[in-house]
PDB file of C-alpha atoms and ligand atoms in Angstrom:
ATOM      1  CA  UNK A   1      80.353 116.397  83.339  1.00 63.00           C
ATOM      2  CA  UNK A   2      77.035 115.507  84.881  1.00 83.00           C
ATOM      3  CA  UNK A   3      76.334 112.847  87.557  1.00 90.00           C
ATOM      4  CA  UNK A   4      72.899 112.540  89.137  1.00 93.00           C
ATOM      5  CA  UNK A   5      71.280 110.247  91.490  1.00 93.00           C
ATOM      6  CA  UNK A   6      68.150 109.439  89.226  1.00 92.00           C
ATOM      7  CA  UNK A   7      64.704 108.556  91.353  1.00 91.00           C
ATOM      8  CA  UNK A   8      64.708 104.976  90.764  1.00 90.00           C
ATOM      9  CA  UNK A   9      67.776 105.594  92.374  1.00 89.00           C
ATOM     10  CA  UNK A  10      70.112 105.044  89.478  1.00 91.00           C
ATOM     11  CA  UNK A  11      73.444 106.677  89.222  1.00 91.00           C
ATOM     12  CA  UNK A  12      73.912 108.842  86.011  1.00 88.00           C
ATOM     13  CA  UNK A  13      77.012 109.616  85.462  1.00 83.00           C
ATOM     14  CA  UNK A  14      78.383 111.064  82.004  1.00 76.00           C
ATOM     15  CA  UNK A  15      81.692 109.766  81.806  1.00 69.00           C
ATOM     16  CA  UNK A  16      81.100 106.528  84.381  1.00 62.00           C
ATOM     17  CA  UNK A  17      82.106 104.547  82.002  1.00 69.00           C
ATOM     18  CA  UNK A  18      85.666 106.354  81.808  1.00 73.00           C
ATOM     19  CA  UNK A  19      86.165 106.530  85.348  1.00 86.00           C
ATOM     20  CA  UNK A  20      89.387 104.794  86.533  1.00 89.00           C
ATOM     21  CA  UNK A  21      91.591 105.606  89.281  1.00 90.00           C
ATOM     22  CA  UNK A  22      94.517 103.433  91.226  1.00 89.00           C
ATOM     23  CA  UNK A  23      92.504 101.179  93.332  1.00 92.00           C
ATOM     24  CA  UNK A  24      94.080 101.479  97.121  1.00 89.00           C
ATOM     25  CA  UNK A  25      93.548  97.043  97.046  1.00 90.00           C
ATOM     26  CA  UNK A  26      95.552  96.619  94.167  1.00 91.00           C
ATOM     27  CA  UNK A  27      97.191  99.328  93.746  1.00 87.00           C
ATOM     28  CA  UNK A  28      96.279  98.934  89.610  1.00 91.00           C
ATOM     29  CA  UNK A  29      95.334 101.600  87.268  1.00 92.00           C
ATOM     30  CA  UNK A  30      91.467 100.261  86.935  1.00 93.00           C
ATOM     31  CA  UNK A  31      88.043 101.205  85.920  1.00 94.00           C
ATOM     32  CA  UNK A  32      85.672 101.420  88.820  1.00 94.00           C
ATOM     33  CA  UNK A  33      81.887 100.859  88.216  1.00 93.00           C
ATOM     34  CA  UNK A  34      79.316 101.758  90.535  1.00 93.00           C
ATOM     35  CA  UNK A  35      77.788  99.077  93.123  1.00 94.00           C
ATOM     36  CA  UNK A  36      76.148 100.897  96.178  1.00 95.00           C
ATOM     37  CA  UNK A  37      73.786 104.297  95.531  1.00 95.00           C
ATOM     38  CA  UNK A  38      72.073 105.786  98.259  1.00 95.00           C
ATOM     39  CA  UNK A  39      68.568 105.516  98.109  1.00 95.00           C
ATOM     40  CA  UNK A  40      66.870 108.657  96.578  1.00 95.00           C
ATOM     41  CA  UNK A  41      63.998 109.000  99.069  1.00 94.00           C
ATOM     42  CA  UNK A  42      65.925 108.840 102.194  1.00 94.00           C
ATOM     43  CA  UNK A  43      68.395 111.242 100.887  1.00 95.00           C
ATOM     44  CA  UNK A  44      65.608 113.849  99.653  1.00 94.00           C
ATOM     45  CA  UNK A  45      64.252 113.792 102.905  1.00 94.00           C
ATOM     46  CA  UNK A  46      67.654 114.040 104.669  1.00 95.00           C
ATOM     47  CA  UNK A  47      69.411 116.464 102.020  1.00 95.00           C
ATOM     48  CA  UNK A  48      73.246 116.264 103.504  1.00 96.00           C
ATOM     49  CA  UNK A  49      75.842 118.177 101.881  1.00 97.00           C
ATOM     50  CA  UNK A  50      78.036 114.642 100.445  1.00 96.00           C
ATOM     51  CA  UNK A  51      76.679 111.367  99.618  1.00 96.00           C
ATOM     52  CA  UNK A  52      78.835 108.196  99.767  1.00 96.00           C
ATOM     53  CA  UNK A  53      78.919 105.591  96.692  1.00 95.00           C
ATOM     54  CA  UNK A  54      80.517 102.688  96.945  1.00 96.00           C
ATOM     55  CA  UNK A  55      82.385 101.499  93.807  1.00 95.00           C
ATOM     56  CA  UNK A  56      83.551  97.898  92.717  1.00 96.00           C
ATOM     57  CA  UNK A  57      87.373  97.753  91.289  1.00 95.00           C
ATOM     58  CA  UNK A  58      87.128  95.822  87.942  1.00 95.00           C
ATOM     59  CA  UNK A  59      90.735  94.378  88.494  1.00 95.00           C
ATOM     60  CA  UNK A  60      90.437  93.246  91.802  1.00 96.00           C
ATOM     61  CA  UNK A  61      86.527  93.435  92.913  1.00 96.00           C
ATOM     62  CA  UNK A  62      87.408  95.137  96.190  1.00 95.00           C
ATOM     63  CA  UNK A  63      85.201  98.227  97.294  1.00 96.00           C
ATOM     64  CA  UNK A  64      86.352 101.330  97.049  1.00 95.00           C
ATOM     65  CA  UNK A  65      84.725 104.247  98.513  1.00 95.00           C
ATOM     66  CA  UNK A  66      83.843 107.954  97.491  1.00 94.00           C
ATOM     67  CA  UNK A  67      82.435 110.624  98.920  1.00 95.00           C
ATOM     68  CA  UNK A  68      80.285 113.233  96.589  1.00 95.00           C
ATOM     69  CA  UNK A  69      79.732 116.846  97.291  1.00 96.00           C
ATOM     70  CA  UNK A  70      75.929 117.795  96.427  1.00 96.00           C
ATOM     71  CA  UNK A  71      75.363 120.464  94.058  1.00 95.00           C
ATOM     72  CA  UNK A  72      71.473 120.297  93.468  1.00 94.00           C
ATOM     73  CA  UNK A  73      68.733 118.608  94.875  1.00 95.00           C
ATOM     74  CA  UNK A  74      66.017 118.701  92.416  1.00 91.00           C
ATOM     75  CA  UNK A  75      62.355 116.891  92.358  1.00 87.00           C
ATOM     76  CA  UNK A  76      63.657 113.997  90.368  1.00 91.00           C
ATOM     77  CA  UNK A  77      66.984 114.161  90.215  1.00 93.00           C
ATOM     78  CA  UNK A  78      69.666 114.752  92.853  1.00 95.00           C
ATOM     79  CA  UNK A  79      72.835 116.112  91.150  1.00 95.00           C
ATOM     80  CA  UNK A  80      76.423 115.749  92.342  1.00 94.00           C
ATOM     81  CA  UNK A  81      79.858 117.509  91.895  1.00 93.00           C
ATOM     82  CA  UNK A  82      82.070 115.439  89.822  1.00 88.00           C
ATOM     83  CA  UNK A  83      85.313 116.001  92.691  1.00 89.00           C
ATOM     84  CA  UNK A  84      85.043 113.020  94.396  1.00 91.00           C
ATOM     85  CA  UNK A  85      87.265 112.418  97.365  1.00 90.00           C
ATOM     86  CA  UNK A  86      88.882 108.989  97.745  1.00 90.00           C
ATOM     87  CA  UNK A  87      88.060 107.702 100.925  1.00 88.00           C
ATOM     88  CA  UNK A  88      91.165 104.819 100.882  1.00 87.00           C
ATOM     89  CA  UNK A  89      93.871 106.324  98.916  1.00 84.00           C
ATOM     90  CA  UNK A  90      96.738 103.806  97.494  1.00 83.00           C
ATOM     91  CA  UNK A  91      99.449 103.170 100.345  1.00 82.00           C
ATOM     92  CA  UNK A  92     103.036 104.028  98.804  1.00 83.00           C
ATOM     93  CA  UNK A  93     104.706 100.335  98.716  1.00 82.00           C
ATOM     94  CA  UNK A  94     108.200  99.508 100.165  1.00 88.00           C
ATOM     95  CA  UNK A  95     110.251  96.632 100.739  1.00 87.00           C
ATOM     96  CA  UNK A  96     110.984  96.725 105.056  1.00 89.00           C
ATOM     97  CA  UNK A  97     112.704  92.970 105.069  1.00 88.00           C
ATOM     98  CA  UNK A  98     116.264  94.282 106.164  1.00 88.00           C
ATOM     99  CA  UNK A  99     115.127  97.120 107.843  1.00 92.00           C
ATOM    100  CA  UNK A 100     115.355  97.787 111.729  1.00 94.00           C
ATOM    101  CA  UNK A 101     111.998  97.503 113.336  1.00 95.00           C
ATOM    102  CA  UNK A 102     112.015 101.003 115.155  1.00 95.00           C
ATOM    103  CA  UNK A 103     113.505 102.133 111.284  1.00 95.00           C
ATOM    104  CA  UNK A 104     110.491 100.622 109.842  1.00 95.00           C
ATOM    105  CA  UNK A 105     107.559 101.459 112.348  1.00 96.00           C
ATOM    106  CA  UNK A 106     108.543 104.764 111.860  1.00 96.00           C
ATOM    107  CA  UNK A 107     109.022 104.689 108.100  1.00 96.00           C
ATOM    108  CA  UNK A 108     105.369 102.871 107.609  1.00 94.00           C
ATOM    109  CA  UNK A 109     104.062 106.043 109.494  1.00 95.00           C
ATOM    110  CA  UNK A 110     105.894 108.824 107.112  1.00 95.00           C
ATOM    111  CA  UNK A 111     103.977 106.340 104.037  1.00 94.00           C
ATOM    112  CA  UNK A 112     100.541 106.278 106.085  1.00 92.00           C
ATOM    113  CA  UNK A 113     100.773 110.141 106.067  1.00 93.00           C
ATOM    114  CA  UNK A 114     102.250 110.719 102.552  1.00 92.00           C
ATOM    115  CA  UNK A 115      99.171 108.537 101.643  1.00 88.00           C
ATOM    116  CA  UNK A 116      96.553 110.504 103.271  1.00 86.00           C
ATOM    117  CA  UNK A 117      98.216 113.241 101.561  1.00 87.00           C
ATOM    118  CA  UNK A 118      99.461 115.068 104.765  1.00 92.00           C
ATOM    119  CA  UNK A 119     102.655 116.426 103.451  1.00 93.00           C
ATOM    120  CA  UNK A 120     103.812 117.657 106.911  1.00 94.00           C
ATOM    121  CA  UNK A 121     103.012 114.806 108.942  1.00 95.00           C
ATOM    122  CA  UNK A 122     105.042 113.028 106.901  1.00 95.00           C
ATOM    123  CA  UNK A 123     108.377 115.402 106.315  1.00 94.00           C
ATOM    124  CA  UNK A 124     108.119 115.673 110.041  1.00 93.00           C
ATOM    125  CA  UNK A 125     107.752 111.360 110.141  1.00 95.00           C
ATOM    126  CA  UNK A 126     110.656 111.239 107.892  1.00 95.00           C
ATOM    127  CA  UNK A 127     112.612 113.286 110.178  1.00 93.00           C
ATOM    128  CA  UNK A 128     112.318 111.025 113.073  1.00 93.00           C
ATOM    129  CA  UNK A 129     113.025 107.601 110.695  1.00 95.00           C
ATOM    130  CA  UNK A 130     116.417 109.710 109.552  1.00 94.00           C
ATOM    131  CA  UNK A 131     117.108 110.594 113.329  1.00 93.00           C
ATOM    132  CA  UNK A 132     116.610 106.789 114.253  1.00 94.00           C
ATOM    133  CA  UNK A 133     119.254 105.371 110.912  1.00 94.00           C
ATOM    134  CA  UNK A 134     122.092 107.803 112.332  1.00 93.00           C
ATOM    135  CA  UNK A 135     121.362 106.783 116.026  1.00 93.00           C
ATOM    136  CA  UNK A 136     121.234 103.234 114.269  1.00 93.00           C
ATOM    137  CA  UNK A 137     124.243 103.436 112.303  1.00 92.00           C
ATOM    138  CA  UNK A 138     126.467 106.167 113.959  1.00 92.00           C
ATOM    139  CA  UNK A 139     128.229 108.984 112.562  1.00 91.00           C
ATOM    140  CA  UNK A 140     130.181 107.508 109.866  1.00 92.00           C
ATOM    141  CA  UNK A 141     127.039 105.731 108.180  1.00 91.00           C
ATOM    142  CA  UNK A 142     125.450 109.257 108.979  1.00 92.00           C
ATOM    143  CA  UNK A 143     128.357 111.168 106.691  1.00 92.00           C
ATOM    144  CA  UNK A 144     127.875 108.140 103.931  1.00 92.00           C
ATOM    145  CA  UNK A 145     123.868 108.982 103.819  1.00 92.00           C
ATOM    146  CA  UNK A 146     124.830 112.675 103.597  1.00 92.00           C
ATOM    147  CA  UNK A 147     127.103 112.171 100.565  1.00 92.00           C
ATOM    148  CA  UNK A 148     124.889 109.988  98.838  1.00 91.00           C
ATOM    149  CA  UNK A 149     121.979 112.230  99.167  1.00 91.00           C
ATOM    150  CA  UNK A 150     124.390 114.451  97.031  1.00 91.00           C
ATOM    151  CA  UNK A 151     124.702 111.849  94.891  1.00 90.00           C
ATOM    152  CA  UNK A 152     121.018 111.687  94.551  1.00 89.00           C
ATOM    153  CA  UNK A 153     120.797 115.146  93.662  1.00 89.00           C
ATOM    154  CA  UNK A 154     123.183 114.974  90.676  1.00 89.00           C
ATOM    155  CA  UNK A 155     121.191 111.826  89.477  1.00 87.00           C
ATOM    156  CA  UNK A 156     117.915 112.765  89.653  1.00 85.00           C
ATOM    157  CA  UNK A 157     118.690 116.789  88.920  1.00 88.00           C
ATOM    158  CA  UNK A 158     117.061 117.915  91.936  1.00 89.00           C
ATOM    159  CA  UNK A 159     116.318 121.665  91.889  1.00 92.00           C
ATOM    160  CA  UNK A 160     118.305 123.861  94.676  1.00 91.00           C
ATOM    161  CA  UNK A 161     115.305 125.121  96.848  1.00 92.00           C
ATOM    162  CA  UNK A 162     113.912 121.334  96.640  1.00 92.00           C
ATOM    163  CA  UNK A 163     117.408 119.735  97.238  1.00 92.00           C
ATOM    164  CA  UNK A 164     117.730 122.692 100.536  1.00 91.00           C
ATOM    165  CA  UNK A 165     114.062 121.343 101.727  1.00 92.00           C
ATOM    166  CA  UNK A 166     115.024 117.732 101.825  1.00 92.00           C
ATOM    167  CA  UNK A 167     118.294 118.629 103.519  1.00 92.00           C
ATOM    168  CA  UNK A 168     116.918 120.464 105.990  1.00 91.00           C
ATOM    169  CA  UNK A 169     114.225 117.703 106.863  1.00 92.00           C
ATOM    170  CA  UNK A 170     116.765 115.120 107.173  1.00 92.00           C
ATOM    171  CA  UNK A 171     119.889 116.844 108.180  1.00 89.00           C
ATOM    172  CA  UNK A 172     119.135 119.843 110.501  1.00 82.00           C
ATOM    173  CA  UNK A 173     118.127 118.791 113.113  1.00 62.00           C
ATOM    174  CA  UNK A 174     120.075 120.258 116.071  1.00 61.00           C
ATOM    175  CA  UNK A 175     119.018 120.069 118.849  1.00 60.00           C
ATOM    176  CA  UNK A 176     118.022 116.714 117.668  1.00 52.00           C
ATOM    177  CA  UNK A 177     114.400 116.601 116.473  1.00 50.00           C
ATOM    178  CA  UNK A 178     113.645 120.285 118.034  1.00 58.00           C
ATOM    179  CA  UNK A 179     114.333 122.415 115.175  1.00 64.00           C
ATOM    180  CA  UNK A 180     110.987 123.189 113.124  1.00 73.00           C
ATOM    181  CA  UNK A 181     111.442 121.435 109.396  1.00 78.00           C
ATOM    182  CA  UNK A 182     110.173 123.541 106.984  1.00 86.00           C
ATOM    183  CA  UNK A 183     106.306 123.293 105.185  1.00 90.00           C
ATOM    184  CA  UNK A 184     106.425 121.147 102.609  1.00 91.00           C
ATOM    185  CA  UNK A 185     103.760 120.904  99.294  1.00 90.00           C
ATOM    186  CA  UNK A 186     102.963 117.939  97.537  1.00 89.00           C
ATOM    187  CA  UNK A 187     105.910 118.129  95.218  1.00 91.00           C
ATOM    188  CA  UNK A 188     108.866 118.163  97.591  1.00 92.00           C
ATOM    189  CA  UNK A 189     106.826 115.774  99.923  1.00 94.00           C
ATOM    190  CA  UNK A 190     106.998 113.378  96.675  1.00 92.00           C
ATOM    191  CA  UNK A 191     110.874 114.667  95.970  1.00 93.00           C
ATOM    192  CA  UNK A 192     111.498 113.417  99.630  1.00 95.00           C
ATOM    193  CA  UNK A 193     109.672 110.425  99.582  1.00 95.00           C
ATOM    194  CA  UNK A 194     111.511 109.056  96.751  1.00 93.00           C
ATOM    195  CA  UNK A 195     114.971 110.093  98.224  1.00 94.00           C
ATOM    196  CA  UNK A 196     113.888 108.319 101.550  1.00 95.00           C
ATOM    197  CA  UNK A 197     113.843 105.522  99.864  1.00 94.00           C
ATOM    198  CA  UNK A 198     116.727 105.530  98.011  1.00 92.00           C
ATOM    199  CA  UNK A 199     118.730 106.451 101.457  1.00 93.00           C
ATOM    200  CA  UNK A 200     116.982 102.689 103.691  1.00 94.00           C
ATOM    201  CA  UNK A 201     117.558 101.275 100.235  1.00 92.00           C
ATOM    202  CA  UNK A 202     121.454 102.382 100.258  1.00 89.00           C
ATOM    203  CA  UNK A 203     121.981 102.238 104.332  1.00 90.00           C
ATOM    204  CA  UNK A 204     119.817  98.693 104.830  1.00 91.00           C
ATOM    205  CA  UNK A 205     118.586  97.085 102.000  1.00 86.00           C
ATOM    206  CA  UNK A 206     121.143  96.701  99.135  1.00 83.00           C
ATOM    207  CA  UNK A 207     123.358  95.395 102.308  1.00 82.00           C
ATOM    208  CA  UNK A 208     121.059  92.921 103.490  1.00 82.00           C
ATOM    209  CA  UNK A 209     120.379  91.654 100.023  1.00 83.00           C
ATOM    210  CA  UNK A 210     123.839  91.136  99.190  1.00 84.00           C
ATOM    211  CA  UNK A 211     124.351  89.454 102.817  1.00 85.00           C
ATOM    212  CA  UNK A 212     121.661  87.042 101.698  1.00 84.00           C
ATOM    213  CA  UNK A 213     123.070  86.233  98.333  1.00 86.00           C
ATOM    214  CA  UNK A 214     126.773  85.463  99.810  1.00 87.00           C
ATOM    215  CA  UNK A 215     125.270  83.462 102.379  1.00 87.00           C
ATOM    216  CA  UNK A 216     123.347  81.235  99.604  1.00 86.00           C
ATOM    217  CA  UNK A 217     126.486  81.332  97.447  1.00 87.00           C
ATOM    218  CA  UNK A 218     128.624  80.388 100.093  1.00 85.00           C
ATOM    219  CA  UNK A 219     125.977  77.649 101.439  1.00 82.00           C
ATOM    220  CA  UNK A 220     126.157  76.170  97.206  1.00 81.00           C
ATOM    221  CA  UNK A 221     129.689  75.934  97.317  1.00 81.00           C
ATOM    222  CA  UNK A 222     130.617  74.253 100.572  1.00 79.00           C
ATOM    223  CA  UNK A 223     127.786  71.290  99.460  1.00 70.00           C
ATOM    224  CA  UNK A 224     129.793  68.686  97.800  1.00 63.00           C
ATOM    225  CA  UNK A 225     130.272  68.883  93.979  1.00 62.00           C
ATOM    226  CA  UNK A 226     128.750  71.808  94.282  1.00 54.00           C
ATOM    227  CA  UNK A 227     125.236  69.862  95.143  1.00 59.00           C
ATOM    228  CA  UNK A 228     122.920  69.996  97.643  1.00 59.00           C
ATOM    229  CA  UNK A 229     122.894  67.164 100.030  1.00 59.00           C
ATOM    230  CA  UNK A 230     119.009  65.351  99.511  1.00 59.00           C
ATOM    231  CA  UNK A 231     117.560  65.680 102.856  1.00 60.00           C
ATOM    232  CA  UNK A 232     117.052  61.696 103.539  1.00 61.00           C
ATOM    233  CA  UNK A 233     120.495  61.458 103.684  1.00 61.00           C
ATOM    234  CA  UNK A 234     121.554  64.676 105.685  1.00 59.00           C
ATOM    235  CA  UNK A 235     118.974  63.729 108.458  1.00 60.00           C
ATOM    236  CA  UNK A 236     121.074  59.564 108.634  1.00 53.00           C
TER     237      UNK A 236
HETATM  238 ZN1   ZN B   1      91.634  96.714  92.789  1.00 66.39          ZN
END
């Protein structure tokens, strides 16, 4: 695949018109076309190892930015390497409505560093949200989260040396928070994200939800006939 900075400054790239990737806006699946080259002659002169093009989401229209290794620079032509690096990379979504706020400052964190793609960071991120639910919850809700992260392992058929990394990340750490968690790559870092999840989602979430839809229930069936009162009349 060959892409080239041509010098009218025009960006030549082979398979441009195939290149997609999940836009970090919109978090959508879309074709990106170029929108911002930099200009040949200042870049000749300069030569520096990466160039930055800017790129225009075709879903959404917001910029998104990549950064170019330089292979060549030739007289008319100044040819790239087609690995790009994403400067913004999609944030991992998550619903933190019912969530405590030190649960959920913590927990946007872990997602800030699973985005950036430092695995690490975020095991050792996740650690310190799961240390804040038990303090949150005590030591029965602590037991619960323990046997439904079993319960997440039969579901999902996590593998044993995964299942023993996630444990250890959220469960072992005595003396709280000074035990080292162990490295994680990108594929238990994903394993744990996703059972993360499912844990707020069990401990805070489906709770608050349910609170919320008894409350409305409750609110239907005390209202006369089963009718809301018009507000005209509930103010006289
Ligand atoms: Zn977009």
């Amino acid at each position: 695949m060959a892409v080239f900075i041509d010098s009218s400054g025009r960006l030549q790239h082979d398979q441009g018109r195939g290149l997609a990737l999940k836009c970090p806006h919109c978090q959508v699946l879309a074709h990106i076309t170029p929108v911002s080259v930099p200009d040949f002659n200042e870049t000749q002169l300069h030569k520096p190892n990466h160039v930055g093009i800017v790129y225009r989401c075709e879903a959404c229209n917001a910029p998104i930015f990549l950064k170019f290794p330089v292979k060549l620079y030739a007289g008319s032509r100044i040819e790239l390497a087609p690995n790009f690096t994403e400067l913004e990379r999609p944030r991992e979504q998550f619903s933190f409505t019912h969530l405590p706020e030190d649960v959920e400052a913590l927990f946007k964190e872990a997602l800030a560093c699973f985005s950036s793609g430092c695995y690490n960071a975020f095991a050792s991120m996740c650690r310190r949200t799961a240390l804040a639910v038990f303090a949150e919850l005590g030591e029965g809700g602590k037991l619960r989260l323990y046997d439904e992260l079993g319960e997440v392992r039969k579901m999902a058929e996590v593998d044993d040396a995964t299942f023993a990394t996630v444990r250890k990340v959220l469960f072992d750490a005595e003396p709280e928070g000074r035990s080292s968690p162990p490295l994680l790559g990108a594929f238990e870092a994903g394993v744990l994200l996703e059972i993360v999840k499912d844990l707020l989602y069990e401990a805070y979430v489906r709770r608050g939800r349910l609170q919320q839809a008894m409350t409305v229930r409750r609110f239907f069936s005390e209202a006369p006939d089963g009718k809301v009162t018009p507000l005209e009349k509930a103010r006289s």
